XYZ file of C-alpha atoms in Angstrom:
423
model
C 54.485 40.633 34.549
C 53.352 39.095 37.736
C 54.299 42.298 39.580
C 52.524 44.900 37.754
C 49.398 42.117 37.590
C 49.471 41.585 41.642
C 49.308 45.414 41.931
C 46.333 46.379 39.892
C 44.076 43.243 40.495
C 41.588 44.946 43.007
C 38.402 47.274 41.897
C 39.212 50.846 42.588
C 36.858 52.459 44.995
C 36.998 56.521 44.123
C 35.940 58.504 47.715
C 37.264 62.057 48.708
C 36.174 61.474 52.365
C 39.185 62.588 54.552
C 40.227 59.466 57.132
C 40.275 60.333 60.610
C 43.432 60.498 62.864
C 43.954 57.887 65.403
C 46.708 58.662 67.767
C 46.987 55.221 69.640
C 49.921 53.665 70.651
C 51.810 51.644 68.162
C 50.999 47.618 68.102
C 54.315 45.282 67.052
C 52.534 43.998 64.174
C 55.046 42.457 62.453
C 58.325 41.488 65.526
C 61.473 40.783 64.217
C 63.458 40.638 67.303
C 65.139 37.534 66.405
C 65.773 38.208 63.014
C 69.593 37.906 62.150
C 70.631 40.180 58.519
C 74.156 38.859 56.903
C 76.290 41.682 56.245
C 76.743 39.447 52.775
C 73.173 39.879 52.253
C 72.406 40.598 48.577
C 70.948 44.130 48.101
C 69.348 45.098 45.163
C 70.197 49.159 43.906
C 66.699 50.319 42.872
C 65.628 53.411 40.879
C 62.454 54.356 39.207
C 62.982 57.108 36.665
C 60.569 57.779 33.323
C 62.722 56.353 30.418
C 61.673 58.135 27.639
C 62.464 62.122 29.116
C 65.544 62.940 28.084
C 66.508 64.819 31.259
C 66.074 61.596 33.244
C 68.344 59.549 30.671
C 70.938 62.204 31.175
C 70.748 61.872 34.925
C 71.112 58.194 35.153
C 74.376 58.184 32.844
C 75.800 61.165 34.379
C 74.922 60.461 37.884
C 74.143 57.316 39.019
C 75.745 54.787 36.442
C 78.808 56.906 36.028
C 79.465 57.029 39.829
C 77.957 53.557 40.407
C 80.457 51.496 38.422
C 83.116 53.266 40.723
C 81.927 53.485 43.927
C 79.509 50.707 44.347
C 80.761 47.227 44.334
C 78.973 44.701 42.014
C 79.586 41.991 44.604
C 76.663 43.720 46.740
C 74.127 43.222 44.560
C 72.371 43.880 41.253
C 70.794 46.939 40.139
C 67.210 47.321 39.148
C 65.956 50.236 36.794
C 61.920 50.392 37.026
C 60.450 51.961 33.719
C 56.814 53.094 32.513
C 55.036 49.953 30.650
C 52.914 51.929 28.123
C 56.011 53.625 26.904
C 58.152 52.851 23.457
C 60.709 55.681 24.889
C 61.060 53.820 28.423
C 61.439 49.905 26.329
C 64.286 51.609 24.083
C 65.752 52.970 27.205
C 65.628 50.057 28.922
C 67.425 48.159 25.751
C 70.169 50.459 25.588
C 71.121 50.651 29.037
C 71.036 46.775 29.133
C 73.262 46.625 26.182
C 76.085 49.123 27.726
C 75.776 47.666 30.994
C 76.434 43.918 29.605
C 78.987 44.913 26.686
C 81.268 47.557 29.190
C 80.573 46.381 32.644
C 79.992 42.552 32.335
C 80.249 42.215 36.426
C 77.850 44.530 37.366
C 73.952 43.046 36.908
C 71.431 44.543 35.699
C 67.736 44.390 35.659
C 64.794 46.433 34.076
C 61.738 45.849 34.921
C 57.975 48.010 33.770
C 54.885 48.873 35.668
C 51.719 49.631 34.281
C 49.815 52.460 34.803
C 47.145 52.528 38.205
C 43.773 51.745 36.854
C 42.464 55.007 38.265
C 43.927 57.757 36.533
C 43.029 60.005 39.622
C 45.775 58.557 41.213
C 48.422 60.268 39.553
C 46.093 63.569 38.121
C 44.014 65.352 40.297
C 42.554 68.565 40.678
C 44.887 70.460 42.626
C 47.934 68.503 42.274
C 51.360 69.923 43.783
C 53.453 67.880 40.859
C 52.914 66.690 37.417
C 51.492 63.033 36.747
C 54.985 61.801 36.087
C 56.339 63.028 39.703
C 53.236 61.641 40.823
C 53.925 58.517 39.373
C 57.379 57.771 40.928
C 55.798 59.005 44.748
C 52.887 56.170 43.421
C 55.648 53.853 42.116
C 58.136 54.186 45.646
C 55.480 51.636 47.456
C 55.727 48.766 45.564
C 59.378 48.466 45.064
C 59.126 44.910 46.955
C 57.661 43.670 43.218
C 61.186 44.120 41.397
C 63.317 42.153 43.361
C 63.884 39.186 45.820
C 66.819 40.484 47.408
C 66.206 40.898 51.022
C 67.290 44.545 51.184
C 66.575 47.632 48.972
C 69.183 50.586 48.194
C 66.464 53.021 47.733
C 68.040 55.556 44.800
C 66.398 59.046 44.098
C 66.327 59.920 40.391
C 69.094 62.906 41.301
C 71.447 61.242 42.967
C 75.287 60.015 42.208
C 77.774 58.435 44.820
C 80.640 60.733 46.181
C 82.718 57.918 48.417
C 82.835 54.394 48.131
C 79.764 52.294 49.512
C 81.203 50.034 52.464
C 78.995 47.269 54.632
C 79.818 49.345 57.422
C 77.986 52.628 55.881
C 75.015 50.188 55.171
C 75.053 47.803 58.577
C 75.360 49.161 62.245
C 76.245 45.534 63.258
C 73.434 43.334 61.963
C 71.245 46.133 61.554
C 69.976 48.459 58.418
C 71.318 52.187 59.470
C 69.044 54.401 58.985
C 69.599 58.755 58.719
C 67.198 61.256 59.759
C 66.811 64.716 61.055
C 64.221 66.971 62.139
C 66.007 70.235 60.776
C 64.569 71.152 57.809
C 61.062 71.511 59.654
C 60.735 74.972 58.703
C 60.689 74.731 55.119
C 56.819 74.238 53.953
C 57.372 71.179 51.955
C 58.575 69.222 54.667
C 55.653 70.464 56.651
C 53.564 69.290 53.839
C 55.181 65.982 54.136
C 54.155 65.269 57.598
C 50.236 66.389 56.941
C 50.392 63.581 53.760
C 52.677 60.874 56.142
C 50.051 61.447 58.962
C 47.092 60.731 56.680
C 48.569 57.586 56.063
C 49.818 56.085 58.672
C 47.182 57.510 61.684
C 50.333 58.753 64.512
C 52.804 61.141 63.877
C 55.900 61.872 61.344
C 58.797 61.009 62.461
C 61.587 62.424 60.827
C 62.855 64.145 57.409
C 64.205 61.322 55.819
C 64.606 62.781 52.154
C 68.025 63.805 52.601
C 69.740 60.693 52.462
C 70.359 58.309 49.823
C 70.878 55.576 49.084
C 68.079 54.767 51.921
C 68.616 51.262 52.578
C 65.229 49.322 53.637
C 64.213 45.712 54.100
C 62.204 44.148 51.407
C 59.245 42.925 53.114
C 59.076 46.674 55.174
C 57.408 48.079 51.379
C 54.637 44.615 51.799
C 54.114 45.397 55.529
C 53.673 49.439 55.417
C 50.926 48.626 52.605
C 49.284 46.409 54.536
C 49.119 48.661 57.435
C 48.024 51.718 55.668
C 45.173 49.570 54.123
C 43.846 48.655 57.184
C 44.045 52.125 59.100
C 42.145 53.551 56.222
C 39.896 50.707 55.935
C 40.060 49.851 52.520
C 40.855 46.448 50.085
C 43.239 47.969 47.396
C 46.270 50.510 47.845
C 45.104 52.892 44.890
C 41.888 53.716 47.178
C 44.571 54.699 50.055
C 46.858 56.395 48.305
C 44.086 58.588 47.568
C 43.000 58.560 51.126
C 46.458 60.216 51.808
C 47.578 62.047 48.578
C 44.732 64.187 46.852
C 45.334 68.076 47.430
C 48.189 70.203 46.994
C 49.979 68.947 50.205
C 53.841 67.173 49.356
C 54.101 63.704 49.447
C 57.564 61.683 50.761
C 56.734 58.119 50.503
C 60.553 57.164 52.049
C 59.514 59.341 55.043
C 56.460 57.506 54.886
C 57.695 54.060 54.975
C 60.426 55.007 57.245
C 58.169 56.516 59.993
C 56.041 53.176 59.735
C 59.265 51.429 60.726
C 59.684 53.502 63.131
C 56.499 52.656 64.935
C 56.318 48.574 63.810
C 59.555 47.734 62.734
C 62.016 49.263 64.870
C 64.114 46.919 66.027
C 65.704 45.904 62.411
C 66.921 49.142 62.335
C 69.338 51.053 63.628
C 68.369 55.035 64.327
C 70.676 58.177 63.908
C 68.835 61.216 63.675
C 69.401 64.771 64.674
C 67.131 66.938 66.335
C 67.602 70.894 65.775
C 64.364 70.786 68.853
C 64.763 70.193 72.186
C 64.264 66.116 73.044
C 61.692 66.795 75.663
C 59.911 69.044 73.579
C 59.846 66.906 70.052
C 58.699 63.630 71.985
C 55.499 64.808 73.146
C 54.462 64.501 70.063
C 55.041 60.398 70.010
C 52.570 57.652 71.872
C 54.066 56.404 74.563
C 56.453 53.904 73.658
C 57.632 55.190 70.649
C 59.443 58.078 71.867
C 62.961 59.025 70.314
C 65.671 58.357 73.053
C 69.357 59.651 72.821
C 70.500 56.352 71.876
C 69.039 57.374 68.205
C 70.587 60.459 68.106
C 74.048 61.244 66.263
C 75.136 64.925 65.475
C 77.821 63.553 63.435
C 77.662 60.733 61.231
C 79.549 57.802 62.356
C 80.077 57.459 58.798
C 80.417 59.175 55.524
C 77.273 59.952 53.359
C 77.753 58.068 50.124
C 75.891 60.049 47.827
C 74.195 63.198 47.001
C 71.470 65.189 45.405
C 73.553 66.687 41.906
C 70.897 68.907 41.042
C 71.327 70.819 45.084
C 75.119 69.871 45.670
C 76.910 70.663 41.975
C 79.972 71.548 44.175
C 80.256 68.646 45.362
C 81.264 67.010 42.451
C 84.915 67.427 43.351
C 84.628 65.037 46.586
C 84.179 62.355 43.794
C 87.979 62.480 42.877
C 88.893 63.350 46.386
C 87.190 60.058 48.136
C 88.885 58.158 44.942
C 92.210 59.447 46.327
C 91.676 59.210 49.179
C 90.792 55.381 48.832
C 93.926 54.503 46.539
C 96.484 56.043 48.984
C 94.703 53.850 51.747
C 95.115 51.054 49.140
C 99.257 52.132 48.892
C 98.526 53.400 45.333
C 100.357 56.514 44.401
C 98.415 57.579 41.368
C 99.718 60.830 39.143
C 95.755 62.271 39.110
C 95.903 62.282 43.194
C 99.499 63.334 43.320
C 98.360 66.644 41.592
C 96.096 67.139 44.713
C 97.529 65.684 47.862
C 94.300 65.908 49.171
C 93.392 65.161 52.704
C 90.585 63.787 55.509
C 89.567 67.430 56.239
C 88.451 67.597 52.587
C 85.801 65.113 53.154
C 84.284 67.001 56.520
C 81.216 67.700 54.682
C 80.705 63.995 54.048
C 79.601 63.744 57.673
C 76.624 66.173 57.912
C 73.370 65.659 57.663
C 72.199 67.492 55.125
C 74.835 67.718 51.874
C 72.646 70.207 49.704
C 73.179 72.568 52.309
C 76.077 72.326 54.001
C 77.588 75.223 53.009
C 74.422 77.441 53.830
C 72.759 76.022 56.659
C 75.576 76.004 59.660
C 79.080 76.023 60.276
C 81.041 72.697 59.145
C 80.303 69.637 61.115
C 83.786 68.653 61.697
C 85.129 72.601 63.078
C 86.755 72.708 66.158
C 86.823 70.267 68.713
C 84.789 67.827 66.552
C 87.798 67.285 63.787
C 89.433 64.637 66.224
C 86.351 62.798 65.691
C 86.007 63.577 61.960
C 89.192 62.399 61.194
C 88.996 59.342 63.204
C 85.612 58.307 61.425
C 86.917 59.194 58.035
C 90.307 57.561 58.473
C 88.523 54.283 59.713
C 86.427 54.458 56.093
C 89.311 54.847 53.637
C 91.418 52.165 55.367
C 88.017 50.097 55.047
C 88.119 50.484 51.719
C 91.710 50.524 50.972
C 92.291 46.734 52.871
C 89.531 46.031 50.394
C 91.245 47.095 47.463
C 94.360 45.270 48.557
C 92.529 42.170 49.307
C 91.135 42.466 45.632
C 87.303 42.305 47.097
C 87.020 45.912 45.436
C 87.653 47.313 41.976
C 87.852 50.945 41.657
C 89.221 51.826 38.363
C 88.585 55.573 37.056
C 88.722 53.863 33.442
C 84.984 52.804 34.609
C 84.180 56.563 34.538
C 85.918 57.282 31.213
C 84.233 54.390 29.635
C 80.480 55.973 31.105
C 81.679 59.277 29.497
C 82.338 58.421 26.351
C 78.674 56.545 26.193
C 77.814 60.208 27.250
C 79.362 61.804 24.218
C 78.411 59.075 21.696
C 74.288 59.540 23.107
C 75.308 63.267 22.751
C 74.675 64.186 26.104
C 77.256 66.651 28.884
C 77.617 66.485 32.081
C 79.615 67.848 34.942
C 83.326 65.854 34.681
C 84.802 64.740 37.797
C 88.310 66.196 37.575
């Protein structure tokens, strides 16, 4: 395909000379200042997963298509699965998931595209290595995602990741603007550290932020194009496999969305809108920035505004039960009085943890979000999302029918795979 063809077209130069740091202060390379983003803006739900493991098969089915086809509306846009090329497991994958999606969920679009393999097998093998060549291969793969799509916006999926509460414009768009999640919290663990030696190779100026909490991550198209470009030229080379290289070739953790993220941060700011939390001292953590780019308190939010949508499975298994509780939740916004939520009567305080930062960890890390003084706030934020959704629902601009998850479970059974149920 065109894609895969674009991306492999330049000779790969093979050099293990470190690139030097240059700390100067950010240039607006690319300005979007006047760029307006329709909240009606198609946006394309992208994953890259290897199709022929079976682990990964059972992840998609369990986690993302079984929550997708209830919590993400097809009106938004299409999904996009990106397999391995080279593979007969990852083109019978591919087939089968097209067939299920077309026969059982005729709305919802979907897309699979392949990518070949980087010319340079050093790319995704090295001496050294902190993951295997297929982990290396999705952190390769997560730069390029501009190639599968023309939709103007990207729902950036992780491989382990399912939605727990409806997707709403408002959780994607602060106004006109992408929102974007970060925190600085998770500093102390040495992968993250890790992440900001690898990010820092690349981009020449500091990290920004852990970003890798947070899915979907929602990211302009042409931000992938532009952050390539950039990292090219800092590390004066003609073809991305050279810098990736450059950036990614010792045992040091790589996060590309922290990556691409921290380049917006620095060039693209202004299409995006900023809430991060800081476990440092403001002062302290912006010495660290050129001047200029500095984090002020208008980027800061120690409680979401709104609800995460999703979560890691494999680090939040108990969350699985906030899956039935947002779909209750939603349905008595909507006026429906349903016999599965009647068994409940759930409430807003059993969706506090929806507004921390860090889901994997919420019940480990600190204290709930939403304790004391803060439920007011909590409730007021999570009240304004189910009545979101629930106008929605009346309005009949949103489906959410748990036969969608029954009919994704018995595909489950049938490919003779488990998974965690929902109820």
């Amino acid at each position: 395909m065109l894609g895969s063809l674009l991306m492999y077209l330049a000779f790969v130069v093979v050099t293990k000379e470190k690139p030097v740091m240059i700390r100067a202060p950010p240039q607006a390379r690319h300005s979007h200042k006047s760029t307006y983003t329709s909240r009606n803006t198609q946006i394309t739900l992208l994953l890259r997963m290897p199709g022929k493991i079976m682990d990964h098969r059972a992840r998609y089915y369990c986690d993302l298509f079984r929550s997708t086809v209830l919590f993400w509306p097809p009106s938004y846009g299409k999904t996009v699965i990106v397999l391995d090329e080279e593979s007969q497991g990852d083109h019978e994958f591919g087939e089968i998931v097209i067939n299920h999606t077309r026969k059982h969920f005729p709305e919802y679009r979907l897309e699979v595209k392949y990518e070949a393999l980087p010319k340079n097998k050093l790319v995704l093998e090295f001496p050294g290595a902190p993951r295997d060549p297929n982990y290396n291969r999705q952190l390769w793969s997560s730069f390029f995602f501009d190639l599968y799509t023309n939709d103007p916006i990207i729902a950036w999926m992780d491989s382990d990741v399912a939605f727990i509460t409806p997707v709403t414009k408002t959780s994607i768009f602060s106004g006109t603007k992408l929102r974007v999640l970060g925190w600085d919290c998770t500093f102390h663990f040495p992968w993250v550290k890790q992440w900001a030696v690898s990010s820092e190779r690349a981009l020449g100026l500091p990290y920004v932020a852990d970003y890798m909490s947070y899915f979907p991550v929602y990211i302009y198209r042409d931000t992938f194009l532009h952050c390539r470009e950039y990292i090219m030229k800092h590390l004066n080379v003609s073809d991305f496999e050279q810098a990736f290289r450059l950036f990614y070739f010792d045992g040091n953790w790589l996060s590309p969305v922290s990556v691409v993220l921290s380049y917006a941060w620095f060039f693209e700011r202004d299409r995006y809108d900023w809430n991060m939390k800081l476990c440092t001292d403001l002062t302290e953590y912006n010495k660290r920035f050129p001047v200029g780019a500095t984090i002020g308190p208008e980027h800061l939010e120690d409680i979401l505004s709104q609800p995460q949508t999703a979560f890691h499975v494999r680090y939040g298994e108990f969350l699985h039960a906030n899956v039935l509780i947002s779909y209750c939740l939603s349905q008595e916004a909507a006026g429906n009085h349903l016999d599965v939520c009647l068994k409940h009567n759930f409430s807003l305080s059993d969706n506090f943890d929806l507004l921390h930062h860090d889901l994997q960890r919420v019940k480990t890390i600190e204290t709930n979000t939403c304790a004391g003084k803060n439920a007011d706030y909590c409730l007021q934020v999570l009240g304004d999302h189910y009545k979101e959704v629930g106008l929605e629902i009346k309005n009949n601009l949103r489906q959410l029918n748990w036969r969608n998850v029954k009919a994704v479970e018995k595909l489950i059974k049938e490919m003779g795979m488990k998974c965690t149920y929902f109820i």
